[in-house]
Coordinates of C-alpha atoms and ligand atoms in Angstrom, one line a residue:
X1 CA 13.7 -34.5 0.6
X2 CA 12.0 -32.6 -2.2
X3 CA 9.2 -31.8 -2.8
X4 CA 8.6 -31.2 0.9
X5 CA 5.8 -33.0 2.5
X6 CA 2.5 -31.2 2.6
X7 CA 2.6 -31.1 6.4
X8 CA 6.2 -30.0 6.6
X9 CA 6.5 -27.8 9.7
X10 CA 8.1 -24.5 8.5
X11 CA 7.6 -22.8 11.9
X12 CA 10.5 -24.8 13.5
X13 CA 14.2 -24.5 12.9
X14 CA 14.6 -28.1 13.8
X15 CA 12.7 -29.1 10.6
X16 CA 14.1 -26.2 8.5
X17 CA 17.8 -26.6 9.2
X18 CA 18.3 -29.9 7.5
X19 CA 16.5 -28.5 4.4
X20 CA 18.7 -25.4 4.5
X21 CA 21.8 -27.5 4.9
X22 CA 20.9 -29.8 2.0
X23 CA 20.3 -26.8 -0.3
X24 CA 23.5 -24.9 0.8
X25 CA 25.7 -28.0 0.3
X26 CA 24.1 -29.3 -2.8
X27 CA 26.4 -29.7 -5.8
X28 CA 24.8 -27.8 -8.7
X29 CA 26.7 -28.9 -11.8
X30 CA 24.5 -28.2 -14.8
X31 CA 21.7 -26.0 -16.1
X32 CA 19.2 -28.8 -15.4
X33 CA 20.6 -29.2 -11.8
X34 CA 20.1 -25.5 -11.4
X35 CA 16.5 -25.5 -12.6
X36 CA 15.7 -28.2 -10.1
X37 CA 17.6 -26.1 -7.5
X38 CA 15.4 -23.1 -8.3
X39 CA 12.3 -25.2 -8.0
X40 CA 13.4 -26.7 -4.6
X41 CA 14.3 -23.3 -3.2
X42 CA 10.9 -22.1 -4.3
X43 CA 9.2 -25.1 -2.6
X44 CA 11.0 -24.3 0.7
X45 CA 10.2 -20.6 0.4
X46 CA 6.5 -21.4 -0.2
X47 CA 6.3 -23.4 2.9
X48 CA 8.0 -20.7 5.0
X49 CA 5.8 -18.0 3.4
X50 CA 2.6 -19.9 4.1
X51 CA 3.6 -20.8 7.7
X52 CA 4.3 -17.1 8.3
X53 CA 1.0 -16.1 6.7
X54 CA -1.0 -18.6 8.8
X55 CA 0.6 -17.4 12.0
X56 CA -0.1 -13.8 11.0
X57 CA -3.7 -14.5 10.1
X58 CA -4.2 -16.5 13.3
X59 CA -2.9 -13.6 15.4
X60 CA -4.8 -10.8 13.6
X61 CA -8.1 -12.8 13.8
X62 CA -7.6 -13.4 17.5
X63 CA -5.4 -10.7 19.1
X64 CA -6.4 -11.6 22.6
X65 CA -4.9 -15.1 22.3
X66 CA -1.4 -14.8 23.7
X67 CA -0.1 -18.1 22.4
X68 CA -0.9 -17.0 18.8
X69 CA 0.9 -13.7 19.4
X70 CA 3.9 -15.5 20.8
X71 CA 4.0 -18.0 17.9
X72 CA 3.9 -15.2 15.4
X73 CA 6.7 -13.2 17.2
X74 CA 8.8 -16.3 17.5
X75 CA 8.5 -16.7 13.7
X76 CA 9.4 -13.1 13.1
X77 CA 12.4 -13.2 15.4
X78 CA 13.8 -16.6 14.6
X79 CA 12.6 -18.0 11.3
X80 CA 12.6 -14.9 9.1
X81 CA 16.1 -13.6 9.9
X82 CA 17.5 -17.1 9.5
X83 CA 15.6 -17.5 6.3
X84 CA 16.9 -14.3 4.9
X85 CA 20.5 -15.2 5.8
X86 CA 20.1 -18.6 4.0
X87 CA 18.4 -16.9 1.0
X88 CA 21.4 -14.5 0.7
X89 CA 23.8 -17.5 0.8
X90 CA 21.8 -19.3 -1.8
X91 CA 21.7 -16.3 -4.0
X92 CA 25.4 -15.9 -3.8
X93 CA 25.9 -19.6 -4.5
X94 CA 23.7 -19.3 -7.7
X95 CA 25.4 -16.1 -8.8
X96 CA 28.8 -17.7 -8.5
X97 CA 28.0 -20.5 -10.9
X98 CA 29.8 -20.2 -14.2
X99 CA 27.1 -21.4 -16.5
X100 CA 24.4 -18.8 -15.7
X101 CA 24.4 -17.4 -19.3
X102 CA 23.0 -20.8 -20.5
X103 CA 19.8 -20.3 -18.4
X104 CA 16.7 -19.4 -20.4
X105 CA 15.1 -16.0 -20.2
X106 CA 12.7 -17.3 -17.7
X107 CA 15.2 -16.6 -15.0
X108 CA 16.5 -13.2 -16.1
X109 CA 14.3 -11.1 -13.8
X110 CA 15.0 -13.4 -10.9
X111 CA 18.8 -13.1 -11.5
X112 CA 18.5 -9.3 -11.8
X113 CA 16.8 -9.1 -8.4
X114 CA 19.5 -11.4 -6.8
X115 CA 22.4 -9.4 -8.3
X116 CA 20.8 -6.2 -7.1
X117 CA 20.5 -7.2 -3.5
X118 CA 24.0 -8.6 -3.4
X119 CA 25.4 -5.5 -5.0
X120 CA 23.9 -3.1 -2.4
X121 CA 24.4 -5.4 0.6
X122 CA 26.9 -4.2 3.2
X123 CA 27.6 -6.0 6.4
X124 CA 28.0 -2.6 8.3
X125 CA 24.5 -1.6 7.3
X126 CA 22.8 -4.4 9.4
X127 CA 23.2 -2.6 12.8
X128 CA 22.1 0.7 11.2
X129 CA 18.9 -1.0 9.8
X130 CA 18.2 -2.4 13.3
X131 CA 18.5 1.1 14.7
X132 CA 16.1 2.4 12.1
X133 CA 13.6 -0.3 13.0
X134 CA 13.9 0.7 16.7
X135 CA 13.4 4.4 15.8
X136 CA 10.3 3.6 13.7
X137 CA 9.0 1.4 16.5
X138 CA 9.4 4.2 18.9
X139 CA 7.4 6.5 16.6
X140 CA 4.6 3.8 16.4
X141 CA 4.6 3.5 20.2
X142 CA 4.3 7.3 20.7
X143 CA 1.4 7.5 18.2
X144 CA -0.2 4.3 19.5
X145 CA -0.2 5.7 23.1
X146 CA -2.0 8.9 22.1
X147 CA -5.4 9.3 23.6
X148 CA -7.6 12.3 24.1
X149 CA -10.4 13.1 26.6
X150 CA -13.5 14.0 24.6
X151 CA -17.0 14.7 25.9
X152 CA -16.0 13.0 29.2
X153 CA -14.5 9.8 27.7
X154 CA -11.0 8.7 26.7
X155 CA -10.5 7.8 23.1
X156 CA -7.6 6.6 21.0
X157 CA -6.9 8.6 17.8
X158 CA -8.5 6.0 15.5
X159 CA -11.6 6.1 17.7
X160 CA -11.8 9.9 17.3
X161 CA -12.5 9.4 13.6
X162 CA -16.2 9.3 14.1
X163 CA -16.2 12.7 15.8
X164 CA -13.8 14.1 13.1
X165 CA -16.3 12.9 10.4
X166 CA -19.4 14.1 12.2
X167 CA -22.0 16.1 10.3
X168 CA -22.0 18.6 13.2
X169 CA -19.4 21.2 12.5
X170 CA -18.9 22.2 16.2
X171 CA -18.3 18.5 17.1
X172 CA -15.7 18.3 14.3
X173 CA -14.0 21.5 15.4
X174 CA -13.7 20.4 19.1
X175 CA -12.5 16.9 18.1
X176 CA -10.0 18.3 15.7
X177 CA -8.6 20.7 18.3
X178 CA -8.3 18.1 21.0
X179 CA -6.4 15.7 18.6
X180 CA -4.0 18.4 17.5
X181 CA -3.3 19.5 21.1
X182 CA -2.4 15.9 21.9
X183 CA -0.2 15.5 18.9
X184 CA 1.7 18.7 19.6
X185 CA 2.8 17.3 23.0
X186 CA 5.0 14.7 21.4
X187 CA 5.9 16.7 18.3
X188 CA 9.5 17.6 19.2
X189 CA 10.5 14.0 19.9
X190 CA 8.9 12.9 16.6
X191 CA 10.9 15.6 14.8
X192 CA 14.1 14.2 16.4
X193 CA 13.2 10.7 15.5
X194 CA 12.9 11.7 11.8
X195 CA 16.3 13.6 12.1
X196 CA 17.9 10.4 13.4
X197 CA 16.3 8.3 10.7
X198 CA 17.5 10.6 8.0
X199 CA 21.0 10.5 9.4
X200 CA 21.2 6.7 9.6
X201 CA 19.6 6.2 6.2
X202 CA 22.0 8.6 4.7
X203 CA 24.9 6.6 6.2
X204 CA 23.4 3.3 4.9
X205 CA 23.3 4.9 1.4
X206 CA 26.9 6.1 1.6
X207 CA 28.2 2.8 2.9
X208 CA 26.7 1.2 -0.1
X209 CA 28.4 3.7 -2.4
X210 CA 25.4 5.9 -3.3
X211 CA 25.4 9.7 -3.2
X212 CA 22.2 9.9 -1.1
X213 CA 19.4 7.8 0.3
X214 CA 17.1 8.6 -2.7
X215 CA 19.4 6.7 -5.0
X216 CA 19.8 3.9 -2.5
X217 CA 16.1 3.6 -1.9
X218 CA 15.3 3.4 -5.7
X219 CA 17.8 0.5 -6.0
X220 CA 16.8 -1.4 -2.9
X221 CA 13.1 -1.1 -3.8
X222 CA 14.0 -2.5 -7.3
X223 CA 12.7 0.6 -9.1
X224 CA 14.5 -0.1 -12.3
X225 CA 11.8 1.3 -14.6
X226 CA 11.2 4.8 -13.2
X227 CA 13.5 7.4 -11.7
X228 CA 13.4 10.3 -9.3
X229 CA 12.9 12.6 -12.2
X230 CA 9.9 10.6 -13.4
X231 CA 8.5 11.1 -9.9
X232 CA 9.0 14.8 -10.2
X233 CA 7.2 14.8 -13.5
X234 CA 4.4 12.9 -11.8
X235 CA 4.2 15.5 -9.1
X236 CA 4.1 18.4 -11.6
X237 CA 1.4 16.7 -13.7
X238 CA -0.8 16.1 -10.6
X239 CA -0.3 19.7 -9.5
X240 CA -1.4 21.0 -13.0
X241 CA -4.4 18.7 -13.5
X242 CA -5.7 17.4 -10.1
X243 CA -5.4 20.6 -8.1
X244 CA -7.9 22.6 -10.2
X245 CA -10.4 19.8 -9.8
X246 CA -9.8 19.5 -6.1
X247 CA -10.2 23.3 -5.7
X248 CA -13.4 23.1 -7.7
X249 CA -14.8 20.2 -5.5
X250 CA -14.0 22.3 -2.4
X251 CA -15.5 25.4 -3.9
X252 CA -18.7 23.5 -4.5
X253 CA -18.6 22.2 -0.9
X254 CA -18.1 25.7 0.4
X255 CA -21.2 27.0 -1.3
X256 CA -23.1 23.8 -0.4
X257 CA -22.3 24.2 3.3
X258 CA -22.8 28.0 3.1
X259 CA -19.7 28.7 5.2
X260 CA -17.3 31.7 4.5
X261 CA -14.3 29.5 4.4
X262 CA -13.3 25.8 4.8
X263 CA -11.4 25.0 8.0
X264 CA -9.1 22.0 8.5
X265 CA -11.9 20.1 10.2
X266 CA -14.1 20.5 7.1
X267 CA -11.8 18.8 4.6
X268 CA -9.6 15.8 5.5
X269 CA -6.0 17.0 4.8
X270 CA -4.9 13.6 3.4
X271 CA -7.9 12.0 1.7
X272 CA -9.6 15.3 0.7
X273 CA -12.9 13.9 1.9
X274 CA -15.5 16.0 3.7
X275 CA -18.7 15.4 5.5
X276 CA -21.9 15.3 3.4
X277 CA -22.9 18.8 2.3
X278 CA -26.5 17.9 2.8
X279 CA -25.9 16.5 6.3
X280 CA -27.3 13.1 5.3
X281 CA -26.5 10.1 7.5
X282 CA -23.8 7.7 6.4
X283 CA -24.6 5.3 3.5
X284 CA -25.6 1.8 4.6
X285 CA -24.9 -0.6 1.8
X286 CA -25.4 -3.9 3.7
X287 CA -26.6 -5.2 7.1
X288 CA -24.1 -8.0 7.8
X289 CA -21.2 -9.9 6.4
X290 CA -23.3 -12.5 4.7
X291 CA -25.2 -9.8 2.8
X292 CA -21.9 -8.1 1.9
X293 CA -20.6 -11.4 0.5
X294 CA -23.7 -12.2 -1.5
X295 CA -24.0 -8.7 -2.9
X296 CA -20.3 -8.6 -3.8
X297 CA -20.7 -11.9 -5.6
X298 CA -23.7 -10.4 -7.5
X299 CA -21.5 -7.5 -8.5
X300 CA -18.7 -9.7 -9.9
X301 CA -21.2 -12.0 -11.7
X302 CA -22.7 -8.9 -13.2
X303 CA -19.3 -8.1 -14.7
X304 CA -18.3 -11.6 -15.9
X305 CA -19.0 -15.2 -15.1
X306 CA -15.3 -15.7 -14.6
X307 CA -14.9 -13.1 -12.0
X308 CA -18.1 -14.1 -10.3
X309 CA -16.9 -17.7 -10.1
X310 CA -13.5 -16.7 -8.8
X311 CA -15.1 -14.7 -6.0
X312 CA -17.4 -17.6 -5.2
X313 CA -14.4 -19.9 -4.9
X314 CA -13.0 -17.6 -2.2
X315 CA -16.3 -17.9 -0.3
X316 CA -16.4 -21.7 -0.7
X317 CA -12.7 -22.0 0.3
X318 CA -13.4 -20.4 3.7
X319 CA -10.6 -17.9 3.2
X320 CA -12.6 -14.8 4.2
X321 CA -12.6 -13.3 7.7
X322 CA -14.7 -10.1 7.2
X323 CA -16.7 -9.1 10.2
X324 CA -15.6 -6.6 12.8
X325 CA -15.5 -8.2 16.2
X326 CA -13.7 -7.8 19.6
X327 CA -10.2 -9.1 19.6
X328 CA -9.6 -8.7 15.9
X329 CA -6.8 -6.4 14.6
X330 CA -7.9 -3.3 12.7
X331 CA -7.6 -2.8 8.9
X332 CA -7.9 -5.1 5.9
X333 CA -5.4 -7.1 3.8
X334 CA -5.1 -9.9 1.3
X335 CA -2.5 -12.6 2.1
X336 CA -1.7 -15.3 -0.5
X337 CA -1.2 -18.8 0.9
X338 CA 1.7 -19.7 -1.4
X339 CA 1.6 -23.5 -0.8
X340 CA -2.2 -24.0 -0.7
X341 CA -2.6 -21.6 -3.6
X342 CA -5.5 -19.6 -2.0
X343 CA -5.7 -15.9 -1.2
X344 CA -6.9 -15.1 2.3
X345 CA -8.9 -11.9 2.8
X346 CA -9.1 -10.1 6.2
X347 CA -11.2 -7.0 7.0
X348 CA -13.4 -5.4 9.6
X349 CA -16.8 -4.8 7.9
X350 CA -19.3 -2.7 9.9
X351 CA -21.8 -1.8 7.2
X352 CA -20.1 1.2 5.6
X353 CA -19.6 2.1 1.9
X354 CA -15.8 2.0 2.7
X355 CA -16.2 -1.7 3.6
X356 CA -17.7 -2.4 0.1
X357 CA -14.7 -0.7 -1.4
X358 CA -12.2 -2.6 0.8
X359 CA -14.0 -5.9 0.0
X360 CA -13.7 -5.2 -3.8
X361 CA -10.1 -3.9 -3.5
X362 CA -9.0 -7.1 -1.6
X363 CA -10.9 -9.3 -4.1
X364 CA -8.9 -7.6 -6.9
X365 CA -5.7 -8.7 -5.1
X366 CA -7.1 -12.2 -4.7
X367 CA -8.0 -12.3 -8.5
X368 CA -4.4 -11.3 -9.2
X369 CA -3.0 -14.1 -7.0
X370 CA -5.4 -16.6 -8.6
X371 CA -4.6 -15.5 -12.1
X372 CA -0.9 -16.1 -11.6
X373 CA -1.1 -19.2 -9.5
X374 CA -0.2 -21.3 -12.6
X375 CA 3.4 -19.9 -12.4
X376 CA 5.8 -22.4 -11.0
X377 CA 8.3 -20.4 -8.9
X378 CA 7.4 -18.2 -5.9
X379 CA 9.5 -15.4 -7.4
X380 CA 7.5 -15.5 -10.6
X381 CA 4.3 -14.9 -8.6
X382 CA 5.8 -12.1 -6.5
X383 CA 4.4 -9.3 -8.6
X384 CA 5.6 -5.7 -8.1
X385 CA 3.6 -3.6 -5.7
X386 CA 3.0 -0.9 -8.4
X387 CA 1.2 -3.5 -10.4
X388 CA -0.4 -5.4 -7.5
X389 CA -2.4 -2.2 -6.7
X390 CA -3.5 -1.9 -10.4
X391 CA -5.3 -5.2 -9.9
X392 CA -7.1 -4.0 -6.8
X393 CA -7.7 -0.3 -7.5
X394 CA -9.0 -1.0 -11.0
X395 CA -11.7 -3.3 -9.5
X396 CA -12.9 -0.5 -7.3
X397 CA -13.5 1.6 -10.4
X398 CA -14.7 -1.1 -12.7
X399 CA -17.4 -2.3 -10.3
X400 CA -18.9 1.1 -9.9
X401 CA -21.7 0.6 -12.5
X402 CA -22.8 -2.4 -10.4
X403 CA -22.9 -0.7 -7.1
X404 CA -26.7 -0.4 -7.4
X405 CA -27.0 -3.9 -5.9
X406 CA -26.1 -2.3 -2.6
X407 CA -28.7 0.5 -2.7
X408 CA -32.4 0.7 -3.5
X409 CA -32.2 4.4 -4.0
X410 CA -30.4 5.7 -7.1
X411 CA -29.3 8.8 -5.2
X412 CA -27.3 6.7 -2.8
X413 CA -25.5 4.9 -5.7
X414 CA -24.5 8.3 -7.2
X415 CA -23.4 9.5 -3.8
X416 CA -21.2 6.5 -3.3
X417 CA -19.6 6.9 -6.7
X418 CA -19.0 10.6 -6.2
X419 CA -17.3 10.0 -2.8
X420 CA -15.1 7.4 -4.3
X421 CA -14.0 9.4 -7.3
X422 CA -13.3 12.5 -5.2
X423 CA -11.1 10.4 -3.0
X424 CA -9.2 9.0 -6.0
X425 CA -8.2 12.5 -7.0
X426 CA -7.6 13.7 -3.4
X427 CA -5.3 10.8 -2.7
X428 CA -3.2 11.4 -5.8
X429 CA -2.4 14.9 -4.5
X430 CA -1.6 13.6 -1.0
X431 CA 0.6 10.8 -2.4
X432 CA 2.6 13.4 -4.5
X433 CA 3.0 15.7 -1.5
X434 CA 4.4 12.9 0.7
X435 CA 6.6 11.7 -2.1
X436 CA 8.0 15.1 -3.0
X437 CA 8.7 15.8 0.7
X438 CA 10.8 12.6 1.0
X439 CA 12.8 13.3 -2.2
X440 CA 13.7 16.7 -0.8
X441 CA 14.5 15.5 2.7
X442 CA 16.9 12.8 1.6
X443 CA 18.5 15.0 -1.1
X444 CA 19.2 17.6 1.5
X445 CA 19.9 15.4 4.6
X446 CA 21.5 18.3 6.6
X447 CA 18.4 20.5 6.5
X448 CA 17.2 22.4 9.7
X449 CA 13.8 22.0 11.2
X450 CA 12.9 25.4 10.0
X451 CA 13.8 24.5 6.4
X452 CA 11.9 21.3 6.7
X453 CA 8.7 23.1 7.8
X454 CA 9.1 25.7 5.1
X455 CA 9.5 23.1 2.4
X456 CA 6.4 21.2 3.8
X457 CA 4.4 24.4 3.6
X458 CA 5.6 25.1 0.1
X459 CA 4.3 21.6 -0.8
X460 CA 1.1 22.3 1.0
X461 CA 0.5 25.3 -1.2
X462 CA 1.1 23.2 -4.3
X463 CA -0.9 20.1 -3.3
X464 CA -3.1 20.9 -0.3
X465 CA -6.8 21.8 -0.1
X466 CA -7.3 25.6 0.4
X467 CA -8.4 25.3 4.0
X468 CA -7.6 28.0 6.5
X469 CA -5.2 27.0 9.3
X470 CA -5.0 30.4 10.9
X471 CA -4.2 29.9 14.6
X472 CA -2.8 26.4 13.9
X473 CA 0.4 27.3 12.0
X474 CA 2.6 25.0 14.0
X475 CA 0.4 22.0 13.1
X476 CA 0.3 23.0 9.5
X477 CA 4.1 23.0 9.4
X478 CA 4.3 19.6 11.2
X479 CA 1.4 17.8 9.7
X480 CA 3.8 15.3 8.0
X481 CA 4.2 13.8 11.4
X482 CA 0.9 12.0 11.0
X483 CA 2.3 10.0 8.0
X484 CA 3.7 6.7 9.4
X485 CA 5.4 5.7 6.1
X486 CA 7.9 8.5 6.5
X487 CA 9.2 6.6 9.6
X488 CA 8.7 2.9 8.9
X489 CA 8.6 2.6 5.1
X490 CA 10.6 5.4 3.5
X491 CA 9.7 6.1 -0.2
X492 CA 7.1 3.4 -0.1
X493 CA 4.0 5.4 -1.2
X494 CA 4.3 6.6 -4.8
X495 CA 3.5 3.0 -5.8
X496 CA -0.2 3.7 -5.0
X497 CA -0.1 6.7 -7.3
X498 CA 1.5 4.8 -10.1
X499 CA -1.0 2.0 -9.7
X500 CA -3.9 4.5 -9.6
X501 CA -2.8 5.8 -13.0
X502 CA -3.0 2.2 -14.3
X503 CA -6.3 1.6 -12.7
X504 CA -7.8 4.8 -14.2
X505 CA -6.7 3.7 -17.7
X506 CA -8.3 0.2 -17.4
X507 CA -11.4 1.9 -16.1
X508 CA -11.5 4.4 -19.0
X509 CA -11.2 1.5 -21.4
X510 CA -13.8 -0.6 -19.6
X511 CA -16.4 2.1 -20.0
X512 CA -16.1 1.8 -23.8
X513 CA -15.3 -1.9 -24.1
X514 CA -15.8 -3.9 -20.9
X515 CA -14.9 -7.3 -22.5
X516 CA -11.6 -6.2 -23.9
X517 CA -10.7 -4.3 -20.7
X518 CA -11.3 -7.5 -18.6
X519 CA -9.4 -9.8 -20.9
X520 CA -6.4 -7.4 -21.0
X521 CA -6.6 -7.2 -17.2
X522 CA -6.5 -11.0 -17.0
X523 CA -3.6 -11.3 -19.6
X524 CA -1.5 -8.9 -17.5
X525 CA -2.3 -10.4 -14.1
X526 CA -1.5 -13.9 -15.4
X527 CA 2.1 -12.7 -16.0
X528 CA 2.7 -12.3 -12.3
X529 CA 6.3 -11.1 -11.8
X530 CA 7.7 -12.6 -15.1
X531 CA 7.8 -9.2 -16.9
X532 CA 9.2 -5.8 -15.9
X533 CA 6.8 -3.0 -14.9
X534 CA 6.5 -1.3 -18.3
X535 CA 5.8 -4.7 -19.9
X536 CA 3.1 -5.5 -17.4
X537 CA 1.4 -2.2 -18.1
X538 CA 1.7 -2.9 -21.8
X539 CA 0.2 -6.4 -21.4
X540 CA -2.8 -4.7 -19.9
X541 CA -2.8 -2.3 -22.9
X542 CA -2.1 0.7 -20.7
X543 CA 0.9 3.1 -20.4
X544 CA 3.4 3.6 -17.6
X545 CA 3.7 7.3 -18.1
X546 CA 3.7 10.4 -15.9
X547 CA 3.5 13.1 -18.6
X548 CA 1.2 15.9 -18.2
X549 CA -1.0 15.3 -21.2
X550 CA -1.6 11.6 -20.2
X551 CA -2.5 12.5 -16.6
X552 CA -4.6 15.4 -17.8
X553 CA -6.7 12.9 -19.9
X554 CA -7.2 10.6 -16.9
X555 CA -8.3 13.5 -14.7
X556 CA -10.7 14.5 -17.4
X557 CA -12.3 11.1 -17.2
X558 CA -12.8 11.4 -13.5
X559 CA -14.1 14.9 -13.9
X560 CA -16.8 13.8 -16.4
X561 CA -17.7 10.9 -14.2
X562 CA -18.1 13.2 -11.3
X563 CA -20.4 15.5 -13.3
X564 CA -22.5 12.4 -14.2
X565 CA -22.9 11.6 -10.6
X566 CA -24.3 14.9 -9.8
Ligands
ZN1 ZN1 -4.0 -3.0 -1.9

């Protein structure tokens, strides 16, 4: 049966069940049997993963095709739950073997992960998780259905972005006011949804023997290498070092604009971005996708032959779908095809500087996947998200000196760098605000709405831009409602902050010594998921640390680079 045929159909239970049965009933009698067993399970999992990836890619590239949508939903509803049931049984089967201690170190992280999921698994939590999924789906539906009438036309909230980012202040104000008015109509149900989620998640944690959902979430997300108190230290360090820089940036904007004060429609509450102080039109780094691809290739070749060739391999492998067109899902992602061994990149490029950053970011993920493709087992390549984003976020920073290929005017290059660096700092503050909010909510699951609003406002005064929300106090207290992660992916957010700290360190080193920085990057990425998080950081010659001095140094680098970009 193994290795499975290249054209094995992992989208059908008819072909999967015999494979599941063989694995579940196989007699594993020795360490060498077990090693073969691990490899065969990985082979099966690679097929299932790639089948899901191809269906997802097919659907997102062609959302108007109903068959593609049905096929993907069929996979999500039938194959994935059955697959996780079988995986659980296989994990238990392995953990019950009495010769595990004879296995080499190669398997220790894999076993740790298996033991962890078995330890926190409780049958009675399955229906509670289903209810949580339903609640977060309800949130998504409410948000997705929001439209506003603006200047005589109906727009979805994502479509309102272009008015919210307009250079014309009055347009921004009107757009912002109509979006907030629409949001407020559903705000009480959204608050209730969060209450219900907190209640159910708290029960899930208690069922599994934890004091609260914070403890449970850290275990279920396999955060073995940092704790809630490390996160608090991170928040504090960002408050001390990022906030003065953010306030300075906004002070400069205020005098640049010549306003008396900054309003919420002048500075984006989450990203910290603002419209161009000089009122210049948006940057235009490329005309079409083929230009984006050839210029990005030039950027990576400028950094090293190896990265340039890796990027070209993606282009030649036809694993890029980059242009924005009707019938394509929004956003961008990189999805590794585990069986074929190629990373697929999806995005909606429309000629913006943000598209350049997305292309480079996703290419960073693709390099990571390619660097660890030599590892035999799928679990060995399943690198932790905190490190996955180091691969992508550091490429955004490292490529900066080469961004001149996109612009003929030096002023545009400086403007692009400045915008990017400002958003790095702005986002760190927002990440800490969202993270601190979640810690507090789940540590105090019986809080009232009033207490929740008060705590959010307290966080806003620590991490928010100094914009004036007079007249919009209710929105100010409920602005957390715009953050979908709180509903669908609790606690999943600080990962981006941790990764950004890694990326900033690689960048700082790359400025002094590009060759060493790139070879350390490669060394670490090649390890995939075969080391724990601190060791992956160490392999890249960077620190996993949240202390104030360390973060202060990184913010200083950004601050000097900002000065250099004018
Ligand atoms: Zn990413």
